[in-house]
Coordinates of C-alpha atoms and ligand atoms in Angstrom, one line a residue:
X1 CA -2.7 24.7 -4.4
X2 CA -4.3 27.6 -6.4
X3 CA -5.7 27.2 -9.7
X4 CA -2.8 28.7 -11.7
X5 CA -0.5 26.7 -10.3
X6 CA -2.4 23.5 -11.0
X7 CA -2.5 24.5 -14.4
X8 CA 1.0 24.7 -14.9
X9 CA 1.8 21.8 -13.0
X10 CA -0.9 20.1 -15.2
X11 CA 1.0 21.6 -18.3
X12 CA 4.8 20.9 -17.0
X13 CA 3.6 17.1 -16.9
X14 CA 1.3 17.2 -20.2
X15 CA 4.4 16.2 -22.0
X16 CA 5.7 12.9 -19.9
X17 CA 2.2 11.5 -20.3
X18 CA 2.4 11.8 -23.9
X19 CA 5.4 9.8 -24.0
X20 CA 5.4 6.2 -24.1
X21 CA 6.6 4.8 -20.7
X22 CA 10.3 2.8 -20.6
X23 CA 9.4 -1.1 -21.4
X24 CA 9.9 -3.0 -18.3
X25 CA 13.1 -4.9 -17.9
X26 CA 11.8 -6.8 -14.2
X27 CA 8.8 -8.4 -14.6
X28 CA 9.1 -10.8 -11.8
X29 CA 6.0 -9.8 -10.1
X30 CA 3.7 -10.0 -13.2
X31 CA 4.9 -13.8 -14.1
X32 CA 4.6 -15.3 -10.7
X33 CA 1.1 -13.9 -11.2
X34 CA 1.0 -15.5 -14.5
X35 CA 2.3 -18.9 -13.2
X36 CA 5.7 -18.4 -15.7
X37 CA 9.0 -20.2 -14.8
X38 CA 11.2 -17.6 -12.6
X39 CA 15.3 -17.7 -11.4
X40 CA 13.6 -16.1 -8.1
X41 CA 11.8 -14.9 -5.6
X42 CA 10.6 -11.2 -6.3
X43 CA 10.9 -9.1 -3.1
X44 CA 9.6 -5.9 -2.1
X45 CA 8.7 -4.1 1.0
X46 CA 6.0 -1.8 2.9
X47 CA 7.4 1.9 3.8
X48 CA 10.6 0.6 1.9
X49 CA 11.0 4.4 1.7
X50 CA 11.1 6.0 4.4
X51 CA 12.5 7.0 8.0
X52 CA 15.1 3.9 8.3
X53 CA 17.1 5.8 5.3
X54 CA 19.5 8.5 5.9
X55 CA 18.6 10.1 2.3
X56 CA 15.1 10.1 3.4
X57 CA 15.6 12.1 6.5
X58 CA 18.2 14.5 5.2
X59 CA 15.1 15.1 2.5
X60 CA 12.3 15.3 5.3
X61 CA 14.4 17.4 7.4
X62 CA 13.6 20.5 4.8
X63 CA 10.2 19.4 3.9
X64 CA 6.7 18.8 5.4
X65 CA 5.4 15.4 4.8
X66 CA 2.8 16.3 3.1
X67 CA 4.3 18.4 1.1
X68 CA 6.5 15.8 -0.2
X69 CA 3.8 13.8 -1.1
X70 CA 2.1 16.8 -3.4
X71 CA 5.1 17.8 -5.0
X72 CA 6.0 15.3 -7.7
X73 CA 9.7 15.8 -8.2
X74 CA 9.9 15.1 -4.1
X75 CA 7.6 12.4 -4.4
X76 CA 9.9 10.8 -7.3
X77 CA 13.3 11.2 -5.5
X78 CA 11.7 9.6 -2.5
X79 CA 10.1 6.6 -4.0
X80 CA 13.8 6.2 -5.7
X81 CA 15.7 5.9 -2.9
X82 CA 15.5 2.3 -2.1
X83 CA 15.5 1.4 -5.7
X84 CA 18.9 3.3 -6.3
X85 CA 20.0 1.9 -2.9
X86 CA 19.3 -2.1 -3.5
X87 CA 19.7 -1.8 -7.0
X88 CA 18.7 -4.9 -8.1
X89 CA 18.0 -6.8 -4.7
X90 CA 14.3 -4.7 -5.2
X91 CA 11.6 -5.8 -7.2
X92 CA 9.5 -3.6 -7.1
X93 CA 9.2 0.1 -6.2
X94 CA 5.9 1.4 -4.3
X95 CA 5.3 5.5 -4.9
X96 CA 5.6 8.0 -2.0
X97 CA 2.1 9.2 -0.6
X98 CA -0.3 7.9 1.7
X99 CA -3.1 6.2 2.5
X100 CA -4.6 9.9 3.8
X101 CA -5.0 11.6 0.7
X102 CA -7.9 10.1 0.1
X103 CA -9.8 11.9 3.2
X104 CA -8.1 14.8 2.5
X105 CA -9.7 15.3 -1.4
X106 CA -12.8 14.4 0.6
X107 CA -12.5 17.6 2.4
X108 CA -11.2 17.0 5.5
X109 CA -7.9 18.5 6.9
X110 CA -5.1 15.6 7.9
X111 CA -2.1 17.1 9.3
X112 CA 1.3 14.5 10.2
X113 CA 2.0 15.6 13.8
X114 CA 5.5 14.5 14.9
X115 CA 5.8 11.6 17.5
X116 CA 1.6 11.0 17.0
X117 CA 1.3 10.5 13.1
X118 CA -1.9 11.5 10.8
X119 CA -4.2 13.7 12.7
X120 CA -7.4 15.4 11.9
X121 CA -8.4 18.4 14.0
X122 CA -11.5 18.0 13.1
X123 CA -12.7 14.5 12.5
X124 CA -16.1 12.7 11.6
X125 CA -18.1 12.7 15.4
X126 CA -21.9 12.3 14.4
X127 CA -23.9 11.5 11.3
X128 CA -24.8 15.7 10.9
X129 CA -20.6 15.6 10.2
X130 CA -21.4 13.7 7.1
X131 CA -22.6 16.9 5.2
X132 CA -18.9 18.7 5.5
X133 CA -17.8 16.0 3.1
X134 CA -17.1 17.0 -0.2
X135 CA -20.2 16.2 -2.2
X136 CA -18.9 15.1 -5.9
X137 CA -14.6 14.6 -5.5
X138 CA -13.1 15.2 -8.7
X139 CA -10.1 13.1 -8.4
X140 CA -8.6 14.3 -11.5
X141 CA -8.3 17.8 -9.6
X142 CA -7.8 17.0 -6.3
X143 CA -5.4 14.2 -6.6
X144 CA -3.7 15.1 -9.8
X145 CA -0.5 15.1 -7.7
X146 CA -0.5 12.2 -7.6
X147 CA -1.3 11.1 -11.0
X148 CA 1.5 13.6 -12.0
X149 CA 4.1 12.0 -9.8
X150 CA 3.4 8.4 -10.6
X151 CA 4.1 9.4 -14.5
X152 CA 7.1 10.9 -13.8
X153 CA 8.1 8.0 -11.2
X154 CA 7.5 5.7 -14.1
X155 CA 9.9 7.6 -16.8
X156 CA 12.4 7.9 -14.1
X157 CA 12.3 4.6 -13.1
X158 CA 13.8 3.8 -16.7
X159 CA 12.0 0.5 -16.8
X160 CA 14.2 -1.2 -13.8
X161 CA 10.9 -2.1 -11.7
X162 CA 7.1 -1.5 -11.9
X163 CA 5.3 1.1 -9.4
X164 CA 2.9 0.0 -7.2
X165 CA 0.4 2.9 -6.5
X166 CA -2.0 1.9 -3.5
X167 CA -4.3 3.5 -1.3
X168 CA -6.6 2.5 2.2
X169 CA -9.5 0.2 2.3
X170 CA -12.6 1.9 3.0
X171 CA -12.8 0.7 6.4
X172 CA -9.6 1.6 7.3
X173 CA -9.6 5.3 6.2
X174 CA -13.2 5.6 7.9
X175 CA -11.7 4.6 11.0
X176 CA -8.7 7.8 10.9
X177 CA -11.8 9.8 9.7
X178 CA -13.8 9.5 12.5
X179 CA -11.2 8.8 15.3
X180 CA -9.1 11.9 14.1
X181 CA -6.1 9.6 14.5
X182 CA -4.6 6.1 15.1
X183 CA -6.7 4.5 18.1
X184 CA -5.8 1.3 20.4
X185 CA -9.2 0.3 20.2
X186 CA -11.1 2.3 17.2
X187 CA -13.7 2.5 19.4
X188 CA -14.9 5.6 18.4
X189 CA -15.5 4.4 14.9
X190 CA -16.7 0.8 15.6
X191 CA -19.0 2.7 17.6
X192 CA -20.5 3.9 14.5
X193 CA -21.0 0.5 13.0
X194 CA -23.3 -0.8 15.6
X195 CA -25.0 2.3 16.3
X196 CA -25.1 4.2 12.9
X197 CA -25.0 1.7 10.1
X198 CA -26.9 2.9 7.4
X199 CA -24.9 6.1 7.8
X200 CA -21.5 3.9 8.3
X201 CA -22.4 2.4 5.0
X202 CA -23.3 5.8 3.8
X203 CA -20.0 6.7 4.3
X204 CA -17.7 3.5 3.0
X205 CA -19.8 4.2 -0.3
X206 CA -18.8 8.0 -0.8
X207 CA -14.9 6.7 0.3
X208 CA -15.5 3.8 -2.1
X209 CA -16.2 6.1 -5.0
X210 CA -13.2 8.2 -4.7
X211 CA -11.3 5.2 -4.2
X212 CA -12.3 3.5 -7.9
X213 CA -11.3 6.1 -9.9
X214 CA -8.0 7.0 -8.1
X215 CA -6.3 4.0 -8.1
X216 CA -3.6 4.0 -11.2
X217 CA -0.5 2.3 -11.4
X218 CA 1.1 -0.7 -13.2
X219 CA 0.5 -2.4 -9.4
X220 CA -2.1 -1.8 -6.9
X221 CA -2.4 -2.6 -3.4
X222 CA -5.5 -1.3 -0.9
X223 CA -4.4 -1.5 2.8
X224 CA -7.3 -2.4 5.2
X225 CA -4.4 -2.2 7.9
X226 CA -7.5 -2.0 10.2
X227 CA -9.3 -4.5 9.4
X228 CA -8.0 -6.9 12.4
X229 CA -10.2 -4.8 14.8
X230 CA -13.2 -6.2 13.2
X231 CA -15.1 -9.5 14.2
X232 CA -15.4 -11.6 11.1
X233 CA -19.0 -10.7 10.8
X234 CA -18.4 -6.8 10.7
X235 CA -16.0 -7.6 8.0
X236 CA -18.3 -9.5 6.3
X237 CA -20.7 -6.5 7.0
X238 CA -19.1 -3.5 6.1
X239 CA -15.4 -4.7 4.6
X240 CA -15.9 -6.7 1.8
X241 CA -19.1 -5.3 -0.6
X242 CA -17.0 -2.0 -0.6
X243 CA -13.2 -4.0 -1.2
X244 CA -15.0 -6.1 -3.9
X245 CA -16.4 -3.5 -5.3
X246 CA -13.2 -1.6 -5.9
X247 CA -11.2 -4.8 -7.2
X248 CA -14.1 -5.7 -9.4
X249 CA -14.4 -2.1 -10.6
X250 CA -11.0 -1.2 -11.0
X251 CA -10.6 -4.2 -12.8
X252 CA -13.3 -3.8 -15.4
X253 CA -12.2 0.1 -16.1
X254 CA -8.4 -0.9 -16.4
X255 CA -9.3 -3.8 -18.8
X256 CA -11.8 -1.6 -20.8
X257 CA -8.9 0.8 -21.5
X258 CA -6.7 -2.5 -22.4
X259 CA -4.4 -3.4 -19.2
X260 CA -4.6 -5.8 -17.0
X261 CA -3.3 -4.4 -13.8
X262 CA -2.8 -6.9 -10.9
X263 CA -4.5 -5.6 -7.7
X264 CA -3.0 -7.1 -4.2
X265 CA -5.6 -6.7 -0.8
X266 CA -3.8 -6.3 2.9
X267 CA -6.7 -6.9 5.5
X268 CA -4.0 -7.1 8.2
X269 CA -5.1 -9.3 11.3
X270 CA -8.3 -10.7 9.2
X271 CA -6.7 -14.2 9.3
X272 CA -10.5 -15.7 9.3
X273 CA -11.1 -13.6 5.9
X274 CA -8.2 -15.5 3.9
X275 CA -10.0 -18.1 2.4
X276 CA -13.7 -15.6 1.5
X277 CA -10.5 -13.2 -0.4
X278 CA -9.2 -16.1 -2.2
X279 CA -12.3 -16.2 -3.8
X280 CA -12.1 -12.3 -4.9
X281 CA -10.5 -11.1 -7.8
X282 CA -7.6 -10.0 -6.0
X283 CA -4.5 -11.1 -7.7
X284 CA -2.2 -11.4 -4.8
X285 CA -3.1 -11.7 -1.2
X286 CA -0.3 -10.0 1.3
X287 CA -0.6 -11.6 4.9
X288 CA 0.8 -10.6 8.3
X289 CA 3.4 -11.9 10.6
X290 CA 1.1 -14.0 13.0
X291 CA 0.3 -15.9 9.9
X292 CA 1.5 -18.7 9.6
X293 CA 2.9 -19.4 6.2
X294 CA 2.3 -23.4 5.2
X295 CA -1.2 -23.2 6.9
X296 CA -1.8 -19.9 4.4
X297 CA -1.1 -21.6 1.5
X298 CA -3.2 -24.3 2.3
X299 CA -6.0 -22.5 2.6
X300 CA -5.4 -19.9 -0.1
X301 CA -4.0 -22.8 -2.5
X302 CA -4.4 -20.9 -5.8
X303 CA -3.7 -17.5 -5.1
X304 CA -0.4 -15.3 -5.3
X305 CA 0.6 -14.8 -1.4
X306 CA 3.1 -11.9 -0.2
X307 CA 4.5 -11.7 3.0
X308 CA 4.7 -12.1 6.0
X309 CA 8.3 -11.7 8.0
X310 CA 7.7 -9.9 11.2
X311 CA 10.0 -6.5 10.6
X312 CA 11.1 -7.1 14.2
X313 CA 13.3 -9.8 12.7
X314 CA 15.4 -7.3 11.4
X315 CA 16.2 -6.5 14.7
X316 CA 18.2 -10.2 14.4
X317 CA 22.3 -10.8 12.8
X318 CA 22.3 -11.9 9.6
X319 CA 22.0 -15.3 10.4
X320 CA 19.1 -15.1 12.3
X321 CA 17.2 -13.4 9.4
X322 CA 18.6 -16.0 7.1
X323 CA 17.0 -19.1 9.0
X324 CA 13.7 -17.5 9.0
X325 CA 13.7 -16.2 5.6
X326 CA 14.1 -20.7 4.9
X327 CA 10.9 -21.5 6.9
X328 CA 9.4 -18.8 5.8
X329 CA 10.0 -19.9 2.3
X330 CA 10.0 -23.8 2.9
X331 CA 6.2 -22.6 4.1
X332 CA 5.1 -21.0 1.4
X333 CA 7.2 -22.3 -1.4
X334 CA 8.4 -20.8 -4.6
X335 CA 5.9 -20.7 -6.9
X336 CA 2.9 -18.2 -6.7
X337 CA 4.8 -16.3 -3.7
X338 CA 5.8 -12.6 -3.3
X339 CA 8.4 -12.1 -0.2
X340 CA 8.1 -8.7 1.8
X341 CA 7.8 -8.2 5.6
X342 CA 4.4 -8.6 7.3
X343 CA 4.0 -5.0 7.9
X344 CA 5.9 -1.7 7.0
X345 CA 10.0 -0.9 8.1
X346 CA 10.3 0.8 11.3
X347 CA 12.0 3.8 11.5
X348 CA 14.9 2.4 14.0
X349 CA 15.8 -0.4 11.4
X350 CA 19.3 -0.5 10.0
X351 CA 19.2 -0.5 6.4
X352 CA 22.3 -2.8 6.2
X353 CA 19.6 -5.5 8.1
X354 CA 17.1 -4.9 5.3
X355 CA 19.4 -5.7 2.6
X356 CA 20.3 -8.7 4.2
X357 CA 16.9 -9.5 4.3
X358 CA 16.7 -8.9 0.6
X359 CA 19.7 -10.9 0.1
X360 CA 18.4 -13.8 1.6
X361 CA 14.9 -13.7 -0.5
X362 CA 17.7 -13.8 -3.2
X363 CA 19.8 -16.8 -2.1
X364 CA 17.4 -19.3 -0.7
X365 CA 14.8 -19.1 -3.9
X366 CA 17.4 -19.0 -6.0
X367 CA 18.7 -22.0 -5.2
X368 CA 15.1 -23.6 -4.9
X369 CA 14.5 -22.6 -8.2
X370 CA 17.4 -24.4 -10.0
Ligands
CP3_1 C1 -2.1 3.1 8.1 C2 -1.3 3.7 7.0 C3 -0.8 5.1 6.9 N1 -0.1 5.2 5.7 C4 -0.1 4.0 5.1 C5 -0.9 3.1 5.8 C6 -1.2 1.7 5.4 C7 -0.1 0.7 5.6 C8 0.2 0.4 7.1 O1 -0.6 -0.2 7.7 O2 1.2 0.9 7.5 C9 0.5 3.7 3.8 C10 1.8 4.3 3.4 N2 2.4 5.4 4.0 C11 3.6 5.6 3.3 C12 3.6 4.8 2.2 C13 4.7 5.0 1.1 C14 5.2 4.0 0.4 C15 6.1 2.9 1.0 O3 5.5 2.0 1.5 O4 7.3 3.1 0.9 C16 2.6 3.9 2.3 C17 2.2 2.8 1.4 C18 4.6 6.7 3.6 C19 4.7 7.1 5.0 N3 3.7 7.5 5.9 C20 4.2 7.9 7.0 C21 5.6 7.9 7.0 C22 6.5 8.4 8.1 C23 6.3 9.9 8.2 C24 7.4 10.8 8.3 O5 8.3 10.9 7.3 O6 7.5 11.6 9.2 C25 5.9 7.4 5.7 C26 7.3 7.2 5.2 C27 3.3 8.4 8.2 C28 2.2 7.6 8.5 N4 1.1 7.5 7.8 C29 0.2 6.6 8.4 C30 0.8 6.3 9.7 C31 0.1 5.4 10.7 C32 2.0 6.9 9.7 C33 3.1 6.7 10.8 C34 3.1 7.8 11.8 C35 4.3 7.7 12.7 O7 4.8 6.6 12.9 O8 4.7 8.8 13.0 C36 -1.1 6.2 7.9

């Protein structure tokens, strides 16, 4: 984007962040965090926007994915659709972008190539690479996008959910950053951590530090989706100083400015890690499929849990989905609990299935909480 048209896009939203933002009318979320009485279970989902809907890929068809994600008004409608879809089955909405626009203020290019996903043409190979890094980001300017389309995702959102903003673990994005895409293995970049640590280190700090002052939102979550390549001492290693140091940070800045924003961690396949993040600050803990639920809660007694359904199960009728949204409940009860799927829609999933899903969350809390 050239600097004139940052400036006006800077200008064109100067007026919505002036104005106060719609009081929210669904705070389910925010008092299962706070321990208050609830009729229900809130529900939302990973990708709950995307390829699955027919609005979304009549939108997509016209536009470049990441050029839905820089313009806000695209960014806005997108986020919308399951919202306006579900209506009230939704508690939650989570805004369009992703977890690659962090690399990409950092300098490097990140293309979505059809049929392969986010690809870099020309990843992180040796230590040398470390110097085509941008040296100081300002997030402000290279992310304001994104800023811009949360603020208006908030005033058009009227108040009927909070916005979850979000953006990848440090480990997670170094791992696309030096592997130039998604990798069976990560070998490439695990590689690194044995044989380059100071310089792996090196570069979770400089991700860490765009990370802190980008996150914004009324919700957070940071995705370490790979974090289940690591052995538990890696993630010991080179996972948690850098997520603790974003929850902690983000934390005391948010406070500082008066809010308390509630900040949920997804270290997909770290199931050794549970009980070390239930001693974080990390508000709510979301957990994968292979988790299972009663054993989760045991060990993370106190904390907000959200999860885990495998989205394969919406491959199953509606009474299939039903009898494992039960145990799936029955495991880790009502109270302090956040229902979603253990990982993001597919794109083959029939949207009818999902809001049986949602109905279910619905039914089977509601009549627990009574
Ligand atoms: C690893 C990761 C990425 N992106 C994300 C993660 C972490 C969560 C996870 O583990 O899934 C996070 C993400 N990506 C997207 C969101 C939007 C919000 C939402 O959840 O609705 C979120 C939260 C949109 C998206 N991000 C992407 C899509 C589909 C792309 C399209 O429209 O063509 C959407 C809706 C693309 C994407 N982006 C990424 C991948 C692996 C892919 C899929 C590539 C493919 O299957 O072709 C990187």
């Amino acid at each position: 984007m050239s600097p004139p048209e940052k400036k006006a896009r800077t200008e064109k939203y100067k007026a919505l962040y002036d104005k106060d933002f719609p009081p929210l009318k669904n705070k389910l979320i925010f008092q299962v965090i706070k321990g208050e009485k609830i009729h229900k279970v809130p529900v939302w989902i990973m990708r709950q926007a995307g390829r699955y809907l027919p609005e979304y890929r009549k939108g997509r068809a016209n536009n470049e994915f990441f050029k839905v994600c820089q313009t806000p008004e695209l960014a806005c409608e997108v986020t919308l659709q399951p919202i306006d879809r579900y209506g009230d089955l939704l508690d939650a909405s989570i805004i369009f972008s992703d977890i690659m626009v962090v690399p990409q203020a950092m300098g490097l290019v990140c293309e979505m190539v059809p049929g392969k996903g986010p690809t870099f043409p020309e990843p992180i190979r040796k230590p040398e690479d470390l110097k085509r890094l941008t040296d100081k980001v300002n997030v402000d300017d290279s992310l304001g996008y994104v800023f811009d389309a949360i603020t208006l995702t908030r005033q058009k959102l009227d108040g009927r959910v909070p916005l979850f903003g979000f953006s990848g673990g440090p480990w997670t994005l170094m791992a696309y950053m030096i592997e130039g895409s998604g990798s069976k293995t990560y070998s490439k970049a695990k590689a690194w951590l044995y044989n380059h640590p100071k310089d792996s280190k090196v570069l979770l700090q400089k991700i860490t530090d765009v990370i802190i002052p980008y996150l914004v939102g009324q919700l957070i979550q940071l995705f370490e989706s790979n974090s289940g390549e690591l052995s538990p001492q890696c993630f010991t290693e080179f996972v948690m100083p850098y997520i603790i140091q974003i929850v902690d940070k983000v934390k005391e800045k948010t406070e500082a400015l008066g809010y308390n924003i509630p900040v949920s961690i997804f270290a997909r396949g770290s199931h050794y890690a549970i009980e070390e993040l239930s001693k974080t600050k990390f508000d709510i803990i979301q957990v994968d499929w292979t988790m299972d639920p009663k054993k989760t809660r045991e060990t993370a007694k106190a904390k907000v849990l959200q999860g885990n359904a495998d989205p394969s199960l919406l491959y199953g009728s509606k009474e299939t989905i039903y009898q494992n949204v039960e145990k799936m409940i029955e495991g880790f009860g009502v109270k302090k609990y956040i229902a979603n799927l253990g990982h993001g829609m597919y794109p083959d999933h029939d949207p009818e299935h999902l809001k049986y899903y949602l109905e279910a969350i619905r039914d089977v809390s509601s009549k627990k909480l009574k």
